[in-house]
Short mmCIF file of C-alpha atoms in Angstrom, two decimals:
data_model
loop_
_atom_site.label_atom_id
_atom_site.label_comp_id
_atom_site.label_asym_id
_atom_site.label_seq_id
_atom_site.Cartn_x
_atom_site.Cartn_y
_atom_site.Cartn_z
CA MET A 119 185.26 120.23 14.62
CA SER A 120 181.88 120.74 16.27
CA TYR A 121 180.61 122.99 13.44
CA ASN A 122 180.74 126.19 15.48
CA CYS A 123 179.47 124.49 18.66
CA LYS A 124 176.35 123.01 17.06
CA ASP A 125 176.71 119.54 18.61
CA VAL A 126 175.22 118.54 21.96
CA VAL A 127 178.62 118.54 23.73
CA MET A 128 179.92 121.97 22.75
CA ALA A 129 176.69 123.94 22.27
CA PRO A 130 176.24 126.64 24.96
CA TYR A 131 173.40 126.09 27.40
CA GLY A 132 170.14 127.54 26.11
CA GLU A 133 167.06 126.76 24.03
CA TYR A 134 169.07 125.43 21.09
CA TRP A 135 171.07 123.07 23.32
CA ARG A 136 167.86 121.83 24.99
CA GLN A 137 166.39 121.11 21.57
CA VAL A 138 169.46 119.17 20.38
CA ARG A 139 169.66 117.18 23.62
CA LYS A 140 165.95 116.36 23.37
CA ILE A 141 166.48 115.04 19.84
CA CYS A 142 169.39 112.90 21.07
CA VAL A 143 167.57 111.51 24.10
CA LEU A 144 164.14 110.92 22.54
CA GLU A 145 165.07 110.09 18.95
CA LEU A 146 168.71 109.27 18.26
CA LEU A 147 169.82 107.52 21.45
CA SER A 148 166.58 106.36 23.06
CA THR A 149 166.24 102.86 24.53
CA LYS A 150 164.16 101.75 21.55
CA ARG A 151 166.67 103.16 19.04
CA VAL A 152 169.66 101.55 20.77
CA GLN A 153 167.84 98.20 20.88
CA SER A 154 167.09 98.50 17.16
CA PHE A 155 170.85 98.42 16.50
CA TRP A 156 171.28 95.05 18.24
CA SER A 157 171.64 93.19 14.93
CA VAL A 158 174.33 95.67 13.83
CA ARG A 159 176.33 95.17 17.02
CA TYR A 160 175.92 91.39 16.95
CA GLU A 161 176.96 91.08 13.30
CA GLU A 162 180.05 93.25 13.72
CA VAL A 163 181.16 91.47 16.91
CA THR A 164 180.57 88.07 15.28
CA ASN A 165 182.74 89.16 12.34
CA LEU A 166 185.48 90.12 14.80
CA ILE A 167 185.23 86.72 16.53
CA ARG A 168 185.66 84.98 13.16
CA ARG A 169 188.76 87.04 12.38
CA ILE A 170 190.28 86.21 15.77
CA PHE A 171 189.66 82.49 15.22
CA LEU A 172 191.90 82.78 12.13
CA VAL A 173 194.85 83.88 14.31
CA ASN A 174 194.11 81.45 17.15
CA GLY A 175 197.25 80.89 19.22
CA SER A 176 199.15 83.75 17.57
CA GLN A 177 199.99 87.24 18.79
CA MET A 178 197.52 89.96 17.82
CA ASP A 179 196.96 93.67 18.44
CA LEU A 180 193.69 93.72 20.39
CA SER A 181 193.73 97.53 20.68
CA GLU A 182 193.51 98.01 16.91
CA LYS A 183 190.79 95.39 16.49
CA ILE A 184 188.61 96.88 19.24
CA PHE A 185 189.06 100.41 17.87
CA ARG A 186 187.98 99.25 14.40
CA LEU A 187 185.04 97.28 15.85
CA THR A 188 183.52 100.21 17.75
CA ASN A 189 184.04 102.51 14.76
CA ASP A 190 182.34 100.01 12.44
CA ILE A 191 179.37 99.69 14.80
CA THR A 192 179.02 103.46 15.13
CA ALA A 193 179.43 104.04 11.39
CA ARG A 194 176.70 101.52 10.56
CA ALA A 195 174.35 102.88 13.22
CA ALA A 196 174.92 106.47 12.12
CA PHE A 197 175.33 106.13 8.36
CA GLY A 198 173.85 102.75 7.36
CA LYS A 199 175.21 99.39 6.22
CA THR A 200 176.08 100.52 2.70
CA CYS A 201 178.22 103.49 3.77
CA LYS A 202 180.98 103.85 1.17
CA ASP A 203 183.06 106.13 3.38
CA LYS A 204 183.60 103.76 6.32
CA GLU A 205 187.37 103.52 5.83
CA ALA A 206 187.68 107.28 5.42
CA PHE A 207 185.58 107.71 8.57
CA LEU A 208 187.94 105.40 10.47
CA SER A 209 191.02 107.22 9.18
CA VAL A 210 189.85 110.73 10.01
CA THR A 211 188.67 109.58 13.45
CA GLY A 212 192.24 108.50 14.14
CA ASP A 213 193.48 111.91 12.94
CA ILE A 214 191.11 113.69 15.34
CA ILE A 215 192.24 111.54 18.27
CA ARG A 216 195.92 112.17 17.54
CA LEU A 217 195.34 115.91 17.18
CA SER A 218 193.36 116.15 20.43
CA ALA A 219 196.13 114.23 22.24
CA GLY A 220 198.83 116.63 21.08
CA PHE A 221 200.24 119.54 23.08
CA SER A 222 199.89 123.12 21.87
CA PHE A 223 200.87 126.42 23.51
CA SER A 224 197.59 127.84 22.21
CA ASP A 225 195.81 125.65 24.79
CA LEU A 226 197.82 127.29 27.58
CA PHE A 227 197.26 130.81 26.26
CA PRO A 228 193.85 130.73 24.50
CA SER A 229 193.66 134.55 24.33
CA MET A 230 196.73 134.62 22.06
CA LYS A 231 195.03 133.55 18.85
CA PHE A 232 198.21 133.94 16.79
CA LEU A 233 199.69 130.90 18.57
CA GLU A 234 197.18 128.67 16.77
CA THR A 235 198.62 129.85 13.46
CA ILE A 236 202.35 129.76 14.19
CA SER A 237 202.09 126.37 15.94
CA GLY A 238 200.40 124.85 12.90
CA ILE A 239 197.46 123.57 14.96
CA LYS A 240 194.96 125.77 13.11
CA SER A 241 195.96 124.52 9.65
CA LYS A 242 195.84 120.91 10.87
CA MET A 243 192.35 121.43 12.34
CA GLU A 244 191.12 123.06 9.14
CA MET A 245 192.51 120.20 7.05
CA ILE A 246 190.80 117.57 9.22
CA HIS A 247 187.58 119.60 9.24
CA GLN A 248 187.58 119.61 5.43
CA LYS A 249 187.98 115.82 5.42
CA VAL A 250 185.10 115.38 7.88
CA ASP A 251 182.96 117.81 5.89
CA LYS A 252 183.54 115.90 2.66
CA ILE A 253 182.76 112.52 4.25
CA VAL A 254 179.56 113.66 5.92
CA ASP A 255 178.45 115.62 2.82
CA ASN A 256 178.75 112.44 0.75
CA ILE A 257 176.83 110.43 3.33
CA ILE A 258 174.01 112.99 3.59
CA ARG A 259 173.74 113.23 -0.19
CA GLU A 260 173.44 109.44 -0.48
CA HIS A 261 170.73 109.40 2.18
CA LYS A 262 168.78 112.17 0.48
CA GLU A 263 168.92 110.27 -2.80
CA ASN A 264 167.62 107.15 -1.11
CA ARG A 265 164.91 108.44 1.23
CA ILE A 266 162.65 105.43 0.73
CA GLY A 267 164.76 103.42 3.18
CA THR A 268 165.18 99.70 3.63
CA GLU A 269 162.11 97.68 4.51
CA THR A 270 162.39 95.30 7.44
CA ILE A 271 160.52 91.98 7.79
CA GLU A 272 157.86 93.70 9.87
CA GLY A 273 157.29 96.23 7.09
CA GLU A 274 158.78 99.15 9.01
CA VAL A 275 161.42 101.45 7.57
CA GLU A 276 164.92 100.83 8.89
CA GLU A 277 166.41 104.18 9.88
CA ASP A 278 169.98 105.01 10.75
CA LEU A 279 170.84 108.17 12.70
CA VAL A 280 171.28 110.33 9.58
CA ASP A 281 167.83 109.23 8.35
CA VAL A 282 166.33 110.32 11.68
CA LEU A 283 168.02 113.73 11.56
CA LEU A 284 166.89 114.34 7.97
CA ARG A 285 163.34 113.30 8.85
CA ILE A 286 163.28 115.73 11.78
CA GLN A 287 164.77 118.47 9.59
CA GLU A 288 162.14 117.95 6.89
CA GLY A 289 159.35 117.96 9.49
CA GLY A 290 160.00 121.66 10.15
CA GLU A 291 158.26 121.67 13.55
CA LEU A 292 161.27 122.70 15.64
CA GLU A 293 161.80 126.03 17.37
CA PHE A 294 165.28 126.20 15.82
CA PRO A 295 165.34 124.83 12.25
CA ILE A 296 168.00 122.17 11.74
CA THR A 297 170.61 123.11 9.14
CA MET A 298 173.05 120.80 7.36
CA ASP A 299 175.75 121.85 9.83
CA ASN A 300 173.49 120.71 12.68
CA VAL A 301 173.05 117.33 11.02
CA LYS A 302 176.81 116.98 10.47
CA ALA A 303 177.72 118.00 14.02
CA VAL A 304 175.32 115.55 15.66
CA ALA A 305 175.96 112.69 13.23
CA TYR A 306 179.75 112.79 13.53
CA ALA A 307 180.28 111.86 17.17
CA ARG A 308 183.41 110.56 18.90
CA THR A 309 183.67 106.77 18.95
CA ASP A 310 186.88 106.20 20.90
CA THR A 311 185.22 106.22 24.33
CA SER A 312 183.72 102.73 23.93
CA SER A 313 186.90 101.22 22.49
CA THR A 314 188.95 102.76 25.32
CA VAL A 315 186.65 101.26 27.98
CA ILE A 316 186.87 97.79 26.39
CA GLU A 317 190.66 98.06 26.07
CA TRP A 318 191.15 99.06 29.71
CA ALA A 319 188.63 96.44 30.90
CA PHE A 320 190.54 93.72 29.05
CA THR A 321 193.81 95.01 30.45
CA GLU A 322 192.52 94.82 34.02
CA LEU A 323 190.98 91.38 33.47
CA LEU A 324 194.29 90.02 32.14
CA ARG A 325 196.17 91.57 35.07
CA ASN A 326 193.76 90.00 37.56
CA PRO A 327 193.37 86.25 36.79
CA ARG A 328 190.89 85.76 39.65
CA VAL A 329 188.50 88.35 38.22
CA MET A 330 189.02 87.02 34.67
CA ALA A 331 188.16 83.47 35.76
CA LYS A 332 185.05 84.62 37.63
CA THR A 333 183.86 86.75 34.70
CA GLN A 334 184.40 84.00 32.13
CA ALA A 335 182.65 81.46 34.35
CA GLU A 336 179.56 83.69 34.47
CA VAL A 337 179.58 84.36 30.72
CA ARG A 338 180.04 80.70 29.80
CA ARG A 339 177.38 79.52 32.23
CA ILE A 340 174.75 81.88 30.80
CA PHE A 341 175.74 81.42 27.13
CA ASP A 342 176.23 77.64 27.39
CA GLY A 343 174.50 75.68 24.61
CA LYS A 344 173.08 78.74 22.85
CA LYS A 345 173.60 79.12 19.10
CA LYS A 346 172.80 82.82 19.20
CA ILE A 347 172.94 85.38 21.99
CA ASP A 348 170.26 88.02 22.53
CA GLN A 349 169.96 91.16 24.64
CA ALA A 350 168.21 89.27 27.45
CA ASP A 351 171.31 87.08 27.89
CA ILE A 352 173.56 90.13 28.18
CA GLU A 353 171.34 91.58 30.90
CA LYS A 354 171.91 88.44 33.01
CA LEU A 355 175.65 89.13 33.21
CA ASN A 356 175.57 90.83 36.61
CA TYR A 357 179.28 90.51 37.35
CA LEU A 358 180.37 91.74 33.92
CA ARG A 359 178.04 94.73 34.05
CA GLU A 360 178.77 95.87 37.20
CA CYS A 361 179.15 128.13 32.30
CA ARG A 362 177.03 130.59 30.89
CA GLU A 363 176.61 133.19 33.70
CA ARG A 364 178.87 134.34 36.54
CA CYS A 365 178.16 132.33 39.69
CA GLU A 366 179.69 131.38 43.02
CA ILE A 367 180.08 127.78 44.21
CA GLU A 368 181.41 126.92 47.68
CA GLY A 369 183.06 130.35 47.89
CA TYR A 370 184.70 130.11 44.45
CA GLU A 371 183.73 132.71 41.88
CA ILE A 372 183.11 131.22 38.41
CA PRO A 373 183.28 134.02 35.77
CA LYS A 374 180.93 134.02 32.81
CA GLY A 375 182.34 131.95 29.94
CA CYS A 376 184.85 130.19 32.19
CA LYS A 377 185.55 126.54 31.38
CA VAL A 378 185.14 124.39 34.49
CA MET A 379 186.52 120.85 34.46
CA VAL A 380 185.08 118.40 37.00
CA ASN A 381 187.66 115.79 38.03
CA ALA A 382 185.44 112.73 37.78
CA TRP A 383 188.55 110.53 37.84
CA ALA A 384 189.55 111.78 41.31
CA MET A 385 185.97 111.53 42.61
CA GLY A 386 185.82 107.89 41.54
CA ARG A 387 189.11 107.12 43.29
CA ASP A 388 188.64 108.99 46.55
CA PRO A 389 189.67 106.66 49.43
CA GLU A 390 187.05 108.35 51.62
CA ASN A 391 184.37 106.92 49.31
CA TRP A 392 185.96 103.68 48.09
CA LYS A 393 187.98 101.00 49.84
CA ASP A 394 191.22 100.28 47.94
CA PRO A 395 190.11 102.50 45.01
CA GLU A 396 193.11 101.57 42.83
CA SER A 397 192.39 97.82 42.95
CA PHE A 398 190.29 96.16 40.24
CA GLU A 399 187.35 94.69 42.19
CA PRO A 400 184.04 94.46 40.26
CA GLU A 401 182.51 92.94 43.42
CA ARG A 402 182.44 96.39 45.01
CA PHE A 403 179.39 97.28 42.86
CA GLN A 404 177.34 94.12 43.47
CA ASP A 405 175.51 95.14 46.62
CA LEU A 406 175.86 98.89 46.15
CA SER A 407 173.03 101.30 45.35
CA ILE A 408 175.44 103.58 43.42
CA ASP A 409 175.45 103.05 39.65
CA TYR A 410 176.83 104.85 36.59
CA ARG A 411 173.71 106.93 35.81
CA GLY A 412 174.86 110.12 37.52
CA THR A 413 172.69 109.94 40.63
CA ASN A 414 175.64 109.89 43.05
CA PHE A 415 178.73 112.07 42.67
CA LYS A 416 180.99 109.35 44.06
CA TYR A 417 180.85 107.69 40.64
CA ILE A 418 179.98 109.65 37.48
CA PRO A 419 181.69 108.05 34.44
CA PHE A 420 179.04 109.57 32.14
CA GLY A 421 178.75 112.86 33.99
CA ALA A 422 175.62 114.06 35.76
CA GLY A 423 172.82 116.58 35.49
CA ARG A 424 171.84 118.44 32.33
CA ARG A 425 175.21 117.91 30.66
CA MET A 426 175.29 114.18 31.30
CA CYS A 427 176.32 112.15 28.25
CA PRO A 428 173.18 111.47 26.15
CA GLY A 429 174.89 108.46 24.56
CA ILE A 430 175.05 106.44 27.77
CA LEU A 431 172.79 103.61 26.51
CA PHE A 432 174.57 103.39 23.15
CA GLY A 433 177.98 103.38 24.84
CA ILE A 434 177.10 100.68 27.37
CA ALA A 435 175.61 98.48 24.62
CA ASN A 436 178.78 98.84 22.55
CA VAL A 437 180.91 97.69 25.49
CA GLU A 438 178.93 94.81 27.00
CA LEU A 439 178.40 92.63 23.93
CA PRO A 440 182.01 92.66 22.63
CA LEU A 441 183.39 91.98 26.10
CA ALA A 442 180.97 89.12 26.71
CA LEU A 443 181.58 87.32 23.40
CA LEU A 444 185.36 87.80 23.48
CA LEU A 445 185.46 86.30 26.97
CA TYR A 446 183.12 83.45 25.98
CA HIS A 447 184.89 82.30 22.81
CA PHE A 448 188.53 82.64 23.90
CA ASP A 449 190.93 82.26 26.77
CA TRP A 450 193.55 85.00 26.76
CA LYS A 451 197.14 85.64 27.79
CA PHE A 452 199.67 88.42 27.26
CA ALA A 453 202.00 88.13 24.28
CA ASN A 454 205.79 87.77 24.67
CA ASP A 455 205.39 86.00 28.04
CA VAL A 456 204.69 89.30 29.77
CA LYS A 457 203.65 88.82 33.39
CA PRO A 458 200.58 90.74 34.66
CA GLU A 459 202.65 92.79 37.10
CA GLU A 460 205.10 93.73 34.32
CA LEU A 461 202.55 95.16 31.89
CA ASP A 462 203.14 98.80 30.95
CA MET A 463 200.08 100.69 32.24
CA ALA A 464 201.19 104.12 31.00
CA GLU A 465 198.41 106.38 29.74
CA ASP A 466 198.25 108.48 26.59
CA PHE A 467 197.06 112.05 27.18
CA SER A 468 193.94 112.92 25.18
CA MET A 469 190.29 113.89 25.64
CA VAL A 470 189.86 110.17 26.38
CA VAL A 471 192.65 108.53 28.39
CA ARG A 472 193.82 105.61 26.28
CA ARG A 473 196.60 103.11 26.80
CA LYS A 474 199.91 104.54 25.61
CA GLU A 475 201.08 101.14 24.35
CA LYS A 476 199.07 98.73 22.23
CA LEU A 477 197.58 95.71 24.00
CA TYR A 478 199.18 92.61 22.44
CA VAL A 479 197.55 89.33 23.44
CA ILE A 480 197.28 85.70 22.37
CA PRO A 481 193.74 84.27 21.96
CA MET A 482 193.12 80.56 22.58
CA ALA A 483 189.81 79.22 21.30
CA TYR A 484 187.46 77.87 23.95
CA ASN A 485 185.75 74.56 23.17
CA PRO A 486 182.75 74.05 25.49
#
């Protein structure tokens, strides 16, 4: 699915990986680029708010709506507003998530390649890969046919992420020329991380009425009387925002090519570092120098070092705005009279730990 390890996540460490990461950090996911997608995020979140108003007071599946929202934002940022394959993109993303969450004996015994065939996992992966290939091929072809771009009010050319990759490819000044597979691998990134964060955040807020009330009070105080929200308002929400070679580490020998998984979950819940680590207390971050940028190993949600997630700014932006506006426009309660302590908090195994059960809630419009 990563086009023979050509994306920034799966590419082996080396000159090619450094080049791809540089493109991501300086071009695709830079602060300026992420800020340029503000109108996309705001429009999509506003559309979601309108749809929720239509079901005011009724039960709704918030999990599905958030998943669709973050996919729509990512699809528009990556492929442009007029992308004809948005629904196909959403569908195949769901297929990838379900496949990655499944169990296969080939994962336990990776040296036994025949297990991939007899288990059916290989044929499923190839089928999904063909779908992804077709979608991204269509998108790239459309972009190549329309290279003039869309003019903004300031007279600059509006570029989505595919436009940027094609521009870099055509420039021909890179040490490793970018092929179509490179463009596809980088353009088709996972989008379920942002939706999962929003879903879990909402779950914890609903289970902790004190924190919910404090968060909504902050959002409504800062947004009060404003017809339109901008990035500066979001930044005021302090409470809401809160192996290639063999080596030896701490006496453990790490063979060349060995996959090493760092348990960031356990590090962020170590009672030696955090008081009551299992309790939902955003206040713990208010007067703390530790943040999420990978500078302290007590808390590394985006990783750290050279392999740190290059999409950190894009991911944070896709979480903050939806959370803020959903909390501003509505009061919320669990559907079916479920009490906070009774909510099923079971997790679904996958590359991203999602809720096993859908989050059903009842929105109640807030009238300031």
